[in-house]
Short mmCIF file of C-alpha atoms in Angstrom, two decimals:
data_model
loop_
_atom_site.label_atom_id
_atom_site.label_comp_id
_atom_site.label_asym_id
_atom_site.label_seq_id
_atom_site.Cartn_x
_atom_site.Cartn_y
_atom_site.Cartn_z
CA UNK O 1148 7.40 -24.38 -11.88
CA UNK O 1149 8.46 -26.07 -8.27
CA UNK O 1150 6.85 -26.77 -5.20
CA UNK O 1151 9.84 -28.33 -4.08
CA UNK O 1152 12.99 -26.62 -2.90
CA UNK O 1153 15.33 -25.01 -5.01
CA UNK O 1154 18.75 -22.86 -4.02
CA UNK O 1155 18.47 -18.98 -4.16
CA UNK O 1156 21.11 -16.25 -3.65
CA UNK O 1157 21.03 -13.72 -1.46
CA UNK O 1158 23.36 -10.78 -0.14
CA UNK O 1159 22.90 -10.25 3.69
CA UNK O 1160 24.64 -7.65 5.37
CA UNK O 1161 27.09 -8.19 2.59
CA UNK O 1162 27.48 -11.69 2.71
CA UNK O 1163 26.44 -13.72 0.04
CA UNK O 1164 24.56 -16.69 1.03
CA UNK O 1165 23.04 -19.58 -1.11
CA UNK O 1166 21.10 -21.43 0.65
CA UNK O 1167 17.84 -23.85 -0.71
CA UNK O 1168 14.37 -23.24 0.12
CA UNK O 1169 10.34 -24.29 -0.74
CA UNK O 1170 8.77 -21.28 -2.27
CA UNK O 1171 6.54 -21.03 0.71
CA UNK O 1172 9.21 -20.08 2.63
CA UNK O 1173 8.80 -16.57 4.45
CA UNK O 1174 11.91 -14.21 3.77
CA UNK O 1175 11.93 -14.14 7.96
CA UNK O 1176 11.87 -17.85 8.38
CA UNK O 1177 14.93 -17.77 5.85
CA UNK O 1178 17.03 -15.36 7.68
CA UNK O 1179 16.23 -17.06 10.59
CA UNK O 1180 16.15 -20.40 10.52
CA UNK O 1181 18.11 -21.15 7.48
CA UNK O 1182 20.91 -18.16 7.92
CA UNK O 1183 20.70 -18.27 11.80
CA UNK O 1184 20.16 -14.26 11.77
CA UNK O 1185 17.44 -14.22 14.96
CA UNK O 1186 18.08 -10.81 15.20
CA UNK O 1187 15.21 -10.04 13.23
CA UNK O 1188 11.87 -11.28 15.57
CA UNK O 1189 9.31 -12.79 13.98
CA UNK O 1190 5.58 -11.77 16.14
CA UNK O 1191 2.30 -11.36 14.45
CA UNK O 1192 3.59 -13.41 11.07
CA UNK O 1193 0.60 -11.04 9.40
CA UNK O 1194 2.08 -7.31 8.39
CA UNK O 1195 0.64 -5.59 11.37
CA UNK O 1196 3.41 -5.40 13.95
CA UNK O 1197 6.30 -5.22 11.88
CA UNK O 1198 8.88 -6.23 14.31
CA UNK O 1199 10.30 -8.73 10.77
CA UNK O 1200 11.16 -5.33 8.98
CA UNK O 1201 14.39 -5.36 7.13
CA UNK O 1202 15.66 -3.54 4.54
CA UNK O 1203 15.49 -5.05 0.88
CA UNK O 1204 17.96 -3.05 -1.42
CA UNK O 1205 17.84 -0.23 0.70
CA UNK O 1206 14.14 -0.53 1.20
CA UNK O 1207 12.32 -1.67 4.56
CA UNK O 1208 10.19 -4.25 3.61
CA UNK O 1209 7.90 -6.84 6.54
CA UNK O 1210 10.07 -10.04 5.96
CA UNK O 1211 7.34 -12.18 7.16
CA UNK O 1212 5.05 -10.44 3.96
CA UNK O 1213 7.68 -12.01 1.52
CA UNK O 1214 8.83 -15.39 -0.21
CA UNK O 1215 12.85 -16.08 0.23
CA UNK O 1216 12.77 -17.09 -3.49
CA UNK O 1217 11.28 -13.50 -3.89
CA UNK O 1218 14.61 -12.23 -2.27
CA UNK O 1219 16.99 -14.31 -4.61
CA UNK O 1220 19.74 -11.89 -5.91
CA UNK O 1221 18.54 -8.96 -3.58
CA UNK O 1222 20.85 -7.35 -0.91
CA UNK O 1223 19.05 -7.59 2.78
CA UNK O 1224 20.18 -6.06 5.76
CA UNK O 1225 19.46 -6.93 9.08
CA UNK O 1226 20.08 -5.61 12.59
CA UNK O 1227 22.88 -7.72 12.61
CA UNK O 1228 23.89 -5.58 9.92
CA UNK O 1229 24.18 -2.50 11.99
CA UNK O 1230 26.91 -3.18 14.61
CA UNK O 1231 30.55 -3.54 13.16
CA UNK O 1232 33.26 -5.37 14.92
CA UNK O 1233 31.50 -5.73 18.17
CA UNK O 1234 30.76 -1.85 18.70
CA UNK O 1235 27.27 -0.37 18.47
CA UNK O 1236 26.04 1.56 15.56
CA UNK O 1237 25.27 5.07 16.27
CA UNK O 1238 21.68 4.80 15.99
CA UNK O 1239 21.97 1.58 18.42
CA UNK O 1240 24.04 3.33 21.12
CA UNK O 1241 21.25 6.47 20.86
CA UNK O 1242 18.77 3.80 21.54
CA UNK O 1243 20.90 2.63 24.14
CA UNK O 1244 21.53 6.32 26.04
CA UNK O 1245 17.67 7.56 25.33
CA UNK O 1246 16.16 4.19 26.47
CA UNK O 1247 14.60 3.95 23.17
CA UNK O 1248 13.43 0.00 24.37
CA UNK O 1249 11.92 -2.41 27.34
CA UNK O 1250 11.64 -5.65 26.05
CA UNK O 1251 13.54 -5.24 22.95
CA UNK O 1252 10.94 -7.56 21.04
CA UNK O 1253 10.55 -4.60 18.54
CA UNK O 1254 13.93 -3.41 18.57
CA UNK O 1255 15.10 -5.02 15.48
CA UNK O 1256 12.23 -3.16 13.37
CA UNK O 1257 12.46 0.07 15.01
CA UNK O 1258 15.94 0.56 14.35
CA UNK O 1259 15.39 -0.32 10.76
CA UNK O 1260 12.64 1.96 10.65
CA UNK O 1261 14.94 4.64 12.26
CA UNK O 1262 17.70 3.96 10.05
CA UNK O 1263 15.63 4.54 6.68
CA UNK O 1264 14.05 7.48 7.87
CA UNK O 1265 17.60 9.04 8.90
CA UNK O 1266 19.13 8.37 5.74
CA UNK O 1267 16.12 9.81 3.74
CA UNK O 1268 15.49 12.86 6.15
CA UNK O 1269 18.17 13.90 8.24
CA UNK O 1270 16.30 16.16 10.31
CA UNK O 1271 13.50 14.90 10.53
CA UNK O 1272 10.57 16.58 12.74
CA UNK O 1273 8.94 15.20 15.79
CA UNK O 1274 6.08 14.26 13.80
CA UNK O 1275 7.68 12.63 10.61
CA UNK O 1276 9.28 10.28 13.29
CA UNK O 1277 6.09 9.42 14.81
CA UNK O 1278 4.19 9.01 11.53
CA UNK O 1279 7.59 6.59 10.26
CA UNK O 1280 7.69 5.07 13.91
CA UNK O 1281 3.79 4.02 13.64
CA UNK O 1282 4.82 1.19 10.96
CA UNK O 1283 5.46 -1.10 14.26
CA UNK O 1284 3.93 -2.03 17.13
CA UNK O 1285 5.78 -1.55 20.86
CA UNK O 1286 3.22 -3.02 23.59
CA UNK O 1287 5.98 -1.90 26.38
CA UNK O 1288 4.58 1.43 24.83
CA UNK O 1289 7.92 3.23 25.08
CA UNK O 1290 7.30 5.09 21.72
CA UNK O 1291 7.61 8.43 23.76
CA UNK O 1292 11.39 7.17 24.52
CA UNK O 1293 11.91 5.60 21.01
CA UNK O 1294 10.71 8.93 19.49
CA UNK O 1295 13.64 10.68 21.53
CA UNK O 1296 15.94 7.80 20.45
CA UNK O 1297 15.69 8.94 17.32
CA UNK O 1298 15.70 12.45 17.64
CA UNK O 1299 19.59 11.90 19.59
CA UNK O 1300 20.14 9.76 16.76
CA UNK O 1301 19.18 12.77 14.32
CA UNK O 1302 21.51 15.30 16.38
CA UNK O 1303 24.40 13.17 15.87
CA UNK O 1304 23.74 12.61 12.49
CA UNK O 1305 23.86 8.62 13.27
CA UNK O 1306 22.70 7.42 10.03
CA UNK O 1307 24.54 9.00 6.75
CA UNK O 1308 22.34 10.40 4.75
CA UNK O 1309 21.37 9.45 0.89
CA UNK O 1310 23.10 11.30 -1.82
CA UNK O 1311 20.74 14.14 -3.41
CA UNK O 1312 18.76 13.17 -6.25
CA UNK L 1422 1.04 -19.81 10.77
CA UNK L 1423 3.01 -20.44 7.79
CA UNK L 1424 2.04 -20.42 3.91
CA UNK L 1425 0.39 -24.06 2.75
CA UNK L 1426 2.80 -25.73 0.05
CA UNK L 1427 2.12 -24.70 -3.37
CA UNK L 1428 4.11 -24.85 -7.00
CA UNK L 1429 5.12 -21.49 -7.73
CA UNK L 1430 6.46 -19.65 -10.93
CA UNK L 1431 8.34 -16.30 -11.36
CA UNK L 1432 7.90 -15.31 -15.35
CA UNK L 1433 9.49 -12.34 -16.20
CA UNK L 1434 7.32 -11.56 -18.96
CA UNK L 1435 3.77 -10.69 -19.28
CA UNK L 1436 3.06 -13.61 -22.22
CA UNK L 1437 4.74 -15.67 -20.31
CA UNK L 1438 2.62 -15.14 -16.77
CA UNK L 1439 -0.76 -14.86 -19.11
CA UNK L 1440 0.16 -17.90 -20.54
CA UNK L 1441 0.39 -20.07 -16.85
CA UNK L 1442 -2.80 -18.21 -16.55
CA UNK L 1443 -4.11 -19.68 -19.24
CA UNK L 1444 -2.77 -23.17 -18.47
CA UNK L 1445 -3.87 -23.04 -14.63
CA UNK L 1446 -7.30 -21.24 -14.77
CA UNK L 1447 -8.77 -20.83 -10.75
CA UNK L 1448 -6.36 -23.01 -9.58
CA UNK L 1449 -4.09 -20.01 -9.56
CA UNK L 1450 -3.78 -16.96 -7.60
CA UNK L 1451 -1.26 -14.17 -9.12
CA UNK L 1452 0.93 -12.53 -6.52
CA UNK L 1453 1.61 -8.94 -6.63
CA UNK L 1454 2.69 -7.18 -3.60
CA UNK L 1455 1.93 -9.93 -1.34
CA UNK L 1456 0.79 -7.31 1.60
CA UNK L 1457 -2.77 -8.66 1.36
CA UNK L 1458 -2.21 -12.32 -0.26
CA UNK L 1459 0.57 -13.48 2.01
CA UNK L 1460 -1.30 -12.59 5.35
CA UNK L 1461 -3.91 -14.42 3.81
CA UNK L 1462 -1.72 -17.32 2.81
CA UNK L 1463 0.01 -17.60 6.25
CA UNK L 1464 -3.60 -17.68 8.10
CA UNK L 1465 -4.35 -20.38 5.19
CA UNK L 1466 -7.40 -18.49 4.27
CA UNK L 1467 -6.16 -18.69 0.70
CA UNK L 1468 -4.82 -22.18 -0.32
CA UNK L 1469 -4.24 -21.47 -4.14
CA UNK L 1470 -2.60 -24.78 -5.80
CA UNK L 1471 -0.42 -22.84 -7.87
CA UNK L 1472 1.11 -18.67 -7.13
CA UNK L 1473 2.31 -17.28 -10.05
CA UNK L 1474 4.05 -14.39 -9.14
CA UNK L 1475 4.42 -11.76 -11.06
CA UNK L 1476 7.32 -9.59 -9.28
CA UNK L 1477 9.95 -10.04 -11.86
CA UNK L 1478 7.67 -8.57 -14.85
CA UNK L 1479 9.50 -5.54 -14.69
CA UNK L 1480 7.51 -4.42 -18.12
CA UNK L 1481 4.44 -3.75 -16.18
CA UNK L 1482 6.06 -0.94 -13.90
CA UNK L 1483 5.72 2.16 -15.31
CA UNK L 1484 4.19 5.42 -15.32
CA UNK L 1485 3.89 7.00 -18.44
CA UNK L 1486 1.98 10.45 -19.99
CA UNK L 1487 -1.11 9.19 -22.31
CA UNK L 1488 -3.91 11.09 -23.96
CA UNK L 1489 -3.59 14.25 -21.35
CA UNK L 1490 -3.61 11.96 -18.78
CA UNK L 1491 -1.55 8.56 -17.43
CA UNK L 1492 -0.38 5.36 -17.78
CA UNK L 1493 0.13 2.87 -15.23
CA UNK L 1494 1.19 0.06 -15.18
CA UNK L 1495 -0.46 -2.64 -12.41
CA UNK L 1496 3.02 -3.35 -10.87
CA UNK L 1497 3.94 0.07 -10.13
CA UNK L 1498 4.69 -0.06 -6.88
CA UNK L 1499 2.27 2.42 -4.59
CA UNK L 1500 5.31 4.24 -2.83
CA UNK L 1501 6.85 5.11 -6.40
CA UNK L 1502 3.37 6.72 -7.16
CA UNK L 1503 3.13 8.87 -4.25
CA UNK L 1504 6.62 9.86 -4.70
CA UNK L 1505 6.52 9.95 -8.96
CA UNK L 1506 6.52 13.45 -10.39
CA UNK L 1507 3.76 12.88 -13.28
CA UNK L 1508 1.46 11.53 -10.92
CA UNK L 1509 1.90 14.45 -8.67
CA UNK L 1510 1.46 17.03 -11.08
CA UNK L 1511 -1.15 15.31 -13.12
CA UNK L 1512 -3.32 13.39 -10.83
CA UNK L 1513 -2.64 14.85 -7.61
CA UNK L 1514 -5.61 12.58 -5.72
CA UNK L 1515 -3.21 9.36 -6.76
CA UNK L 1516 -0.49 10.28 -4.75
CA UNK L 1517 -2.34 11.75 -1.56
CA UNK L 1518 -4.48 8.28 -1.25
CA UNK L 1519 -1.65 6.59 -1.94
CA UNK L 1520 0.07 7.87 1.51
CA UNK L 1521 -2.56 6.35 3.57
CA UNK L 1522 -2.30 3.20 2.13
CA UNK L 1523 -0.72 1.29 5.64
CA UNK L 1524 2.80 2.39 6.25
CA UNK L 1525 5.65 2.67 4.34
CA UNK L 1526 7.33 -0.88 4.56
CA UNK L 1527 3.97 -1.73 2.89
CA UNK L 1528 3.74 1.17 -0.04
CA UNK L 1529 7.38 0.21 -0.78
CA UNK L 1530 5.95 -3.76 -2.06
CA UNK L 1531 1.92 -3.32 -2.40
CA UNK L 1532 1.14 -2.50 -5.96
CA UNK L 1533 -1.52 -0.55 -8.04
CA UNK L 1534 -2.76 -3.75 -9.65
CA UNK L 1535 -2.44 -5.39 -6.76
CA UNK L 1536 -5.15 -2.93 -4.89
CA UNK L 1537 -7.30 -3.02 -7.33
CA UNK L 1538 -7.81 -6.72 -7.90
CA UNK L 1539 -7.62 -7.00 -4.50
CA UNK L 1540 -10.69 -5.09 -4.27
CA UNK L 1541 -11.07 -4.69 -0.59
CA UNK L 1542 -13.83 -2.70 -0.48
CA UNK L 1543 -12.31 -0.45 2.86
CA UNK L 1544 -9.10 0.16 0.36
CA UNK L 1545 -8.21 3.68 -1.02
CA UNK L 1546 -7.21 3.17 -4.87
CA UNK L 1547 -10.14 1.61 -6.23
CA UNK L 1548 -12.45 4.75 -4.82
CA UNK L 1549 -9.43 6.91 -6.37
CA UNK L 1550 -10.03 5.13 -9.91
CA UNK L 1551 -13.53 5.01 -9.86
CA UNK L 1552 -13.61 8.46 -9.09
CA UNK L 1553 -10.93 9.38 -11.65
CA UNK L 1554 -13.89 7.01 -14.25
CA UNK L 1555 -10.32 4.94 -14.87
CA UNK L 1556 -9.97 2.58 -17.30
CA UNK L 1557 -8.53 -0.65 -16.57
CA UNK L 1558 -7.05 -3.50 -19.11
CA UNK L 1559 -8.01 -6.66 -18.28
CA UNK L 1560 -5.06 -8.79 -20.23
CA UNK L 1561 -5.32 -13.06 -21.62
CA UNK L 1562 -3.48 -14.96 -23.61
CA UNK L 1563 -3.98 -13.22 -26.68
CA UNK L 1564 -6.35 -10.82 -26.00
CA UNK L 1565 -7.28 -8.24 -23.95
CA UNK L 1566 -10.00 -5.21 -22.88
CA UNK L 1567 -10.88 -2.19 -21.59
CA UNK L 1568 -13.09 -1.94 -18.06
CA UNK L 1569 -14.18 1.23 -16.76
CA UNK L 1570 -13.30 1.24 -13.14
CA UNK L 1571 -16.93 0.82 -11.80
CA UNK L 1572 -17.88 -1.56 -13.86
CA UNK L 1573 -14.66 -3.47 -12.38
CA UNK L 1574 -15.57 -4.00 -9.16
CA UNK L 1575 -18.68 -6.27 -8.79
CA UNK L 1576 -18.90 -7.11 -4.62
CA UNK L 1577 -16.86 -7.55 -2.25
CA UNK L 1578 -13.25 -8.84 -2.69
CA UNK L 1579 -14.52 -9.62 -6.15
CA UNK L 1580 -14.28 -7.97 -9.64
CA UNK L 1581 -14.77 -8.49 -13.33
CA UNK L 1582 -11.32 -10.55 -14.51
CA UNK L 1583 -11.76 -14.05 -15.17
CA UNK L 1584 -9.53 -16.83 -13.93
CA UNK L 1585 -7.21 -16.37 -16.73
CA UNK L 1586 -6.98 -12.42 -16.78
CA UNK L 1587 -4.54 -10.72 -15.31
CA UNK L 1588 -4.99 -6.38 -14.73
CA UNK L 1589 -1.84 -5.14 -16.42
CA UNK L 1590 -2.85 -1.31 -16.82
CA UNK L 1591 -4.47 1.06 -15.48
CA UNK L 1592 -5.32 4.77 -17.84
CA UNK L 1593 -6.08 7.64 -15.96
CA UNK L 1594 -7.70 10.80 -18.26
CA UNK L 1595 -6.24 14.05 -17.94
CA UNK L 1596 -8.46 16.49 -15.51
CA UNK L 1597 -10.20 19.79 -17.32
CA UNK L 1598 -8.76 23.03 -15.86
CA UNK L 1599 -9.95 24.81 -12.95
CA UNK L 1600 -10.33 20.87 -11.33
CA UNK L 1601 -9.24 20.17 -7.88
CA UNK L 1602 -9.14 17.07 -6.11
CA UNK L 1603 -8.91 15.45 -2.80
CA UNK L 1604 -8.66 12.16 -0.54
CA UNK L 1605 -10.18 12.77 2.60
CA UNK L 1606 -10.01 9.69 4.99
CA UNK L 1607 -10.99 8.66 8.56
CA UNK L 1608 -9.16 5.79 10.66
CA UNK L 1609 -8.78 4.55 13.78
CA UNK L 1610 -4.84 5.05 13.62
CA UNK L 1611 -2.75 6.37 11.25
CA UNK L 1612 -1.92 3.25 8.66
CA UNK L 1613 -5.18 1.36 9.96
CA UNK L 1614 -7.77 0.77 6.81
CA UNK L 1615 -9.92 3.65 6.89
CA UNK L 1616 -13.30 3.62 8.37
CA UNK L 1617 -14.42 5.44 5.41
CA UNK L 1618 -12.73 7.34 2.68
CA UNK L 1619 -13.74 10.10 0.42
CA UNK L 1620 -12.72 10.83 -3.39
CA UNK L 1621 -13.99 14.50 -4.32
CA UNK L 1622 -12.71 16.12 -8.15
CA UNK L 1623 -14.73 19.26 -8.58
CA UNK L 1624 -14.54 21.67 -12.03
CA UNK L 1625 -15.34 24.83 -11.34
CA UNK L 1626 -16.07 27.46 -14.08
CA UNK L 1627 -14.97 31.34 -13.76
CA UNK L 1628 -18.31 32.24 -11.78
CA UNK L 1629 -16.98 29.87 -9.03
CA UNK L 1630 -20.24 27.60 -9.87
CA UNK L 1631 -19.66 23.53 -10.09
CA UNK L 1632 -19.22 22.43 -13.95
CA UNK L 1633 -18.40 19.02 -12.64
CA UNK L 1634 -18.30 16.94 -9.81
CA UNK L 1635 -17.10 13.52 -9.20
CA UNK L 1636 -17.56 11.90 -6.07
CA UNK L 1637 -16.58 7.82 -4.85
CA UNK L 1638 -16.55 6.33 -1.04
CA UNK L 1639 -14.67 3.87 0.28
CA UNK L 1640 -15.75 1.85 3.43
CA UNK L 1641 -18.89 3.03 2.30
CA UNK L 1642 -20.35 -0.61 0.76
CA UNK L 1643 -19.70 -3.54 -0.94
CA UNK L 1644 -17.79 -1.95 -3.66
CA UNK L 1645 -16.61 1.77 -4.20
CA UNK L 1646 -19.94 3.82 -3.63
CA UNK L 1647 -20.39 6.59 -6.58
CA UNK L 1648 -22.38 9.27 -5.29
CA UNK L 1649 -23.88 10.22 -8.21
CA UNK L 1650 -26.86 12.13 -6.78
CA UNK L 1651 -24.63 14.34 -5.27
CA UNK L 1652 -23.23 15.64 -8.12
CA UNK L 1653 -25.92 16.45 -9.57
CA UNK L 1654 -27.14 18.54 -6.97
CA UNK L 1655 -23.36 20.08 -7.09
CA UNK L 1656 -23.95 20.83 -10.70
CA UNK L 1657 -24.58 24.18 -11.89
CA UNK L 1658 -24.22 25.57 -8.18
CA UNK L 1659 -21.70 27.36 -5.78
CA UNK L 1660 -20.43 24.24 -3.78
CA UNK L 1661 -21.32 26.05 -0.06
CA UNK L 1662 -24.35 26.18 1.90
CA UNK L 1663 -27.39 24.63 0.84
CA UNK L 1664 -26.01 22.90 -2.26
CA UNK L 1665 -23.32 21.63 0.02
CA UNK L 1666 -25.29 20.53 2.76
CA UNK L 1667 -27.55 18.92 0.53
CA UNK L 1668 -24.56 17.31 -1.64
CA UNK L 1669 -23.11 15.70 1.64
CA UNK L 1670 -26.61 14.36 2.58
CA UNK L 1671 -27.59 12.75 -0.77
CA UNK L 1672 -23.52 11.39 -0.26
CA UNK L 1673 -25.00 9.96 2.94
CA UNK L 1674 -27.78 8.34 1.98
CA UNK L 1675 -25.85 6.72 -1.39
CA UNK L 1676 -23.91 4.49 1.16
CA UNK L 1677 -24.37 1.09 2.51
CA UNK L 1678 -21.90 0.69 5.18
CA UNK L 1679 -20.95 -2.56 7.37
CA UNK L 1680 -21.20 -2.38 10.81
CA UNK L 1681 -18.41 -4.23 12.53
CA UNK L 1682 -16.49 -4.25 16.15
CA UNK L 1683 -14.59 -0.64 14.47
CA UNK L 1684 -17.76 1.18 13.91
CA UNK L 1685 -21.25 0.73 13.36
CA UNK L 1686 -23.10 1.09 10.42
CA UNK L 1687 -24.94 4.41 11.32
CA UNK L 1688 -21.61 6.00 12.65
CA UNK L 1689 -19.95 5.20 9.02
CA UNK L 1690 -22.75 6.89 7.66
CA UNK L 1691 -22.24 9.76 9.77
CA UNK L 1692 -18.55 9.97 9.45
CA UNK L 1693 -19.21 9.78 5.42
CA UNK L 1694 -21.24 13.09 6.12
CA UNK L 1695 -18.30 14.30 8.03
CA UNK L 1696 -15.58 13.32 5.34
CA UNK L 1697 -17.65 14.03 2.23
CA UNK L 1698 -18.18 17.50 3.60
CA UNK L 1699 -14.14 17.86 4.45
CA UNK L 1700 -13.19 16.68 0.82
CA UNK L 1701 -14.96 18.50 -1.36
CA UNK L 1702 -14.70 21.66 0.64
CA UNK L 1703 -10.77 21.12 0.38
CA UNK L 1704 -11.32 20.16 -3.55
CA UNK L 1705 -13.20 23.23 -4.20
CA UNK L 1706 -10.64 25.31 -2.35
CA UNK L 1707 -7.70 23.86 -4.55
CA UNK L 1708 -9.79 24.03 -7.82
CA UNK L 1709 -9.50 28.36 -6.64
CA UNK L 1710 -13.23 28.58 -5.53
CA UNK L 1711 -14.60 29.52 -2.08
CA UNK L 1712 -16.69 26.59 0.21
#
C-alpha cells in the first residue's frame, strides 16, 4: 500500500510511457502535466462538463474521474491521437468545414465523443448524436453546428466502424 | 481542486480487499467506479486515509442466471448491464434505468455496487432493486450475509454495511409471467439526476386484473420510497380509472421529497403523481393488459 509515488505504464496514442505518479493523481493531470498531452482540457475537474474525456481501451471515460495508477497497463487515446503526420483526421477536418467549434475549450471531448459514437453507429440519427453529444458541456452553445459536424462526419464515413459482434 | 493524499491499494482479489477492510475499518473508503467518490475526493468532501480500490477484482464482474432470476456481481459495470443480453431478457427494468444513469463516459466506469452503496437517494438502481425486493450480500473477512434491498438502505447516503463490509453481489429473482416492468424518470436534462424516478412491475392474471404490483420512488425521500399502499389498492383490480387514480395518489402521499433550488418539495410530489401514473400505465401495457 503507497501514498507515495510509484511508476505506472501506460499506452497513449500508441506510445508507451512510464512515467511515476502519487495515487492521487488524476488520469488528466497525468496526461497533462506529466506526458505534456494539453490537448485534452481539464474545466470543471468534477464529471459534469466532460471536456477531460478520452478514450480508455476503446472506451470514453472523464479523465479527471480517474487515478493514473488506475490507467497503468491500459491503452489511452487522446486528441492528439487523432491527427497523423500533421494532417487532420476526418472527423477533425468535418469539424473544421461544419464549424463544429468557437472556443475550442470542448473540442477535445467532443471529438472523442464523436469518434466513439461513429465507430459504434455509423449512421447514426440526429437524435442519437444529440443524446451522445449531451455527455459535454459547450457554453459557446454551438451544439446545433457540432451536431452537423458530426452528421458530415457520418456521410463520409470519418470514423471506421467496429467489427460486428 | 485536486484529490487530498492518501495510501492506496489495488487487490485483485476479493479476500484480499476484505482483508484491508478488515485491517483499516472507517478509515477506509472502497473505490468502485469513482464517478461519485472522485468528485467528492477532488472537492475534498471525502478525505478517507486509506482508498482501497477495488477495480482490478475482476471476480466480482459478472452476470450470471440464478434461481430463475440473476446474478450480479457489484463491479459489473452499469453500461455492460444495459447492453448484457440476460439482463435484457430477464430483468428488462435493469437495463432501461440503467440508460439514464448520467451519460455514457459515466455508465462505461460507474458500477452496480458502486450505486448502491453509494446510496444517493436521487439515484436510479437502488429504487430498481428495491423494487425488484433484491437481495444484496454484504461480504467480511470470513463471513458474509444476505440484505434485502430495503432493508439496505437506512437514510441518506447511508446503508446497512459496516466499516469492514464490502457489497460484492447483488441476486435479482426471476419475474412470474404475465409481469411487465418499467423505469419512468423525470430530469431537468437528459443525464441530470432525476427529479424523481419511478419503478413499476405489475402481474397481471388472464382477466387483465392486478395479481401483483410492486412499486419504489426515487427522489422521492431519504431512501428509496416503497409505495406499498398503492399496491394494495392495485391488487385484485383492473389497473385504469379509479384504481389507478387512486394507486397514483396513495403513491403521492407515500413520498417525502426535498425541496431544493431544482424543484420544490410539492412539485416532486406532483411530478411523482405524474411519473407513477406514466410507469405503471406503460408496465401494465407491456405485461399485455389495457390502462
Amino acid at each position: 500500500m503507497k501514498r507515495s509515488a510509484s511508476v505506472i505504464g501506460l499506452t497513449v496514442n500508441g506510445v508507451r510511457h512510464e512515467v511515476a505518479v502519487e495515487p492521487r493523481r488524476l488520469l488528466v493531470d497525468c496526461l497533462r502535466d506529466d506526458l505534456g498531452l494539453t490537448g485534452t482540457h481539464i474545466g470543471c475537474e468534477h464529471g459534469v462538463c466532460g471536456t477531460c474525456t478520452v478514450l480508455v481501451d476503446g472506451e470514453t471515460v472523464r479523465s479527471c474521474l480517474m487515478l493514473a495508477v488506475q490507467a497503468d497497463g491500459a491503452s489511452i487515446t487522446t486528441v492528439e491521437g487523432l491527427a497523423t503526420d500533421g494532417a487532420l483526421h476526418p472527423l477533425q477536418q468535418a469539424f473544421r468545414e461544419a464549424q463544429g467549434l468557437q472556443c475550442g475549450f470542448c473540442t477535445p471531448g467532443m471529438l472523442l465523443l464523436a469518434w466513439e459514437l461513429l465507430r459504434d453507429n455509423a449512421s447514426p440519427s440526429e437524435a442519437e448524436i444529440r443524446e451522445a453529444i449531451s455527455a459535454n458541456l459547450c457554453r459557446c452553445t454551438g451544439y446545433q453546428a457540432i451536431v452537423e459536424a458530426v452528421q458530415l462526419a457520418a456521410e463520409r464515413r470519418a470514423v471506421p466502424a467496429a467489427a460486428a459482434g | 481542486m485536486k484529490p487530498p493524499p492518501f495510501e492506496y491499494a489495488a487487490p485483485r482479489k476479493t479476500d484480499e480487499a476484505l482483508a484491508l477492510l478488515a485491517q483499516h475499518g472507517d478509515r477506509a473508503k472502497v473505490l468502485a467506479g469513482g464517478q461519485s467518490l472522485l468528485p467528492l475526493l477532488n472537492f475534498r468532501l471525502a478525505r478517507p486515509e486509506v482508498l482501497v480500490d477495488v477495480n482490478r477484482v475482476a471476480e466480482l464482474a459478472y452476470v450470471r442466471p440464478a434461481d430463475g432470476g440473476l446474478a450480479i456481481g457489484a463491479l459489473t459495470r452499469q453500461h455492460a448491464l444495459e447492453r448484457s443480453e440476460a439482463v435484457r431478457s430477464r430483468v428488462p427494468i435493469v437495463a432501461e434505468a440503467c440508460r439514464l444513469i448520467g451519460h455514457l463516459p459515466i455508465r462505461h466506469r460507474g458500477t452496480v455496487g458502486g450505486s448502491l452503496a453509494h446510496a444517493d437517494p436521487a439515484s436510479e438502481l437502488p429504487a430498481v432493486m428495491v423494487a425488484l425486493e433484491a437481495e444484496l450480500t454484504a461480504s467480511r473477512a470470513g463471513a458474509r450475509r444476505t440484505l434485502p434491498a430495503d432493508r439496505f438502505f437506512t437514510g441518506i447516503f447511508t446503508t446497512a454495511l459496516g466499516p469492514d463490509e464490502l457489497l460484492t453481489e447483488v441476486r435479482v429473482p426471476g419475474l412470474p409471467p404475465r409481469t411487465g416492468s418499467a423505469f419512468v424518470e423525470i430530469a431537468r436534462r437528459a443525464g441530470d439526476f432525476a427529479l424523481v424516478g419511478v419503478a413499476a412491475l405489475v402481474t397481471l392474471d388472464d382477466g387483465g386484473r392486478v395479481t401483483r404490483a410492486r412499486l419504489a420512488l426515487c427522489g422521492a425521500g431519504p431512501t428509496p420510497v416503497r409505495a406499498r399502499e398503492a399496491e394494495r389498492v392495485l391488487a385484485g383490480e383492473r389497473p385504469d380509472g379509479g384504481a389507478l387514480d387512486e394507486a397514483v395518489e396513495r403513491m403521492a402521499a407515500a413520498t417525502d421529497p426535498p425541496g431544493d433550488i431544482h424543484a420544490s418539495a410539492a412539485f416532486r410530489k406532483k411530478l411523482a403523481r405524474h411519473v407513477g401514473r406514466q410507469a405503471i400505465e406503460l408496465a401494465v401495457r407491456r405485461a399485455g393488459g389495457k390502462a
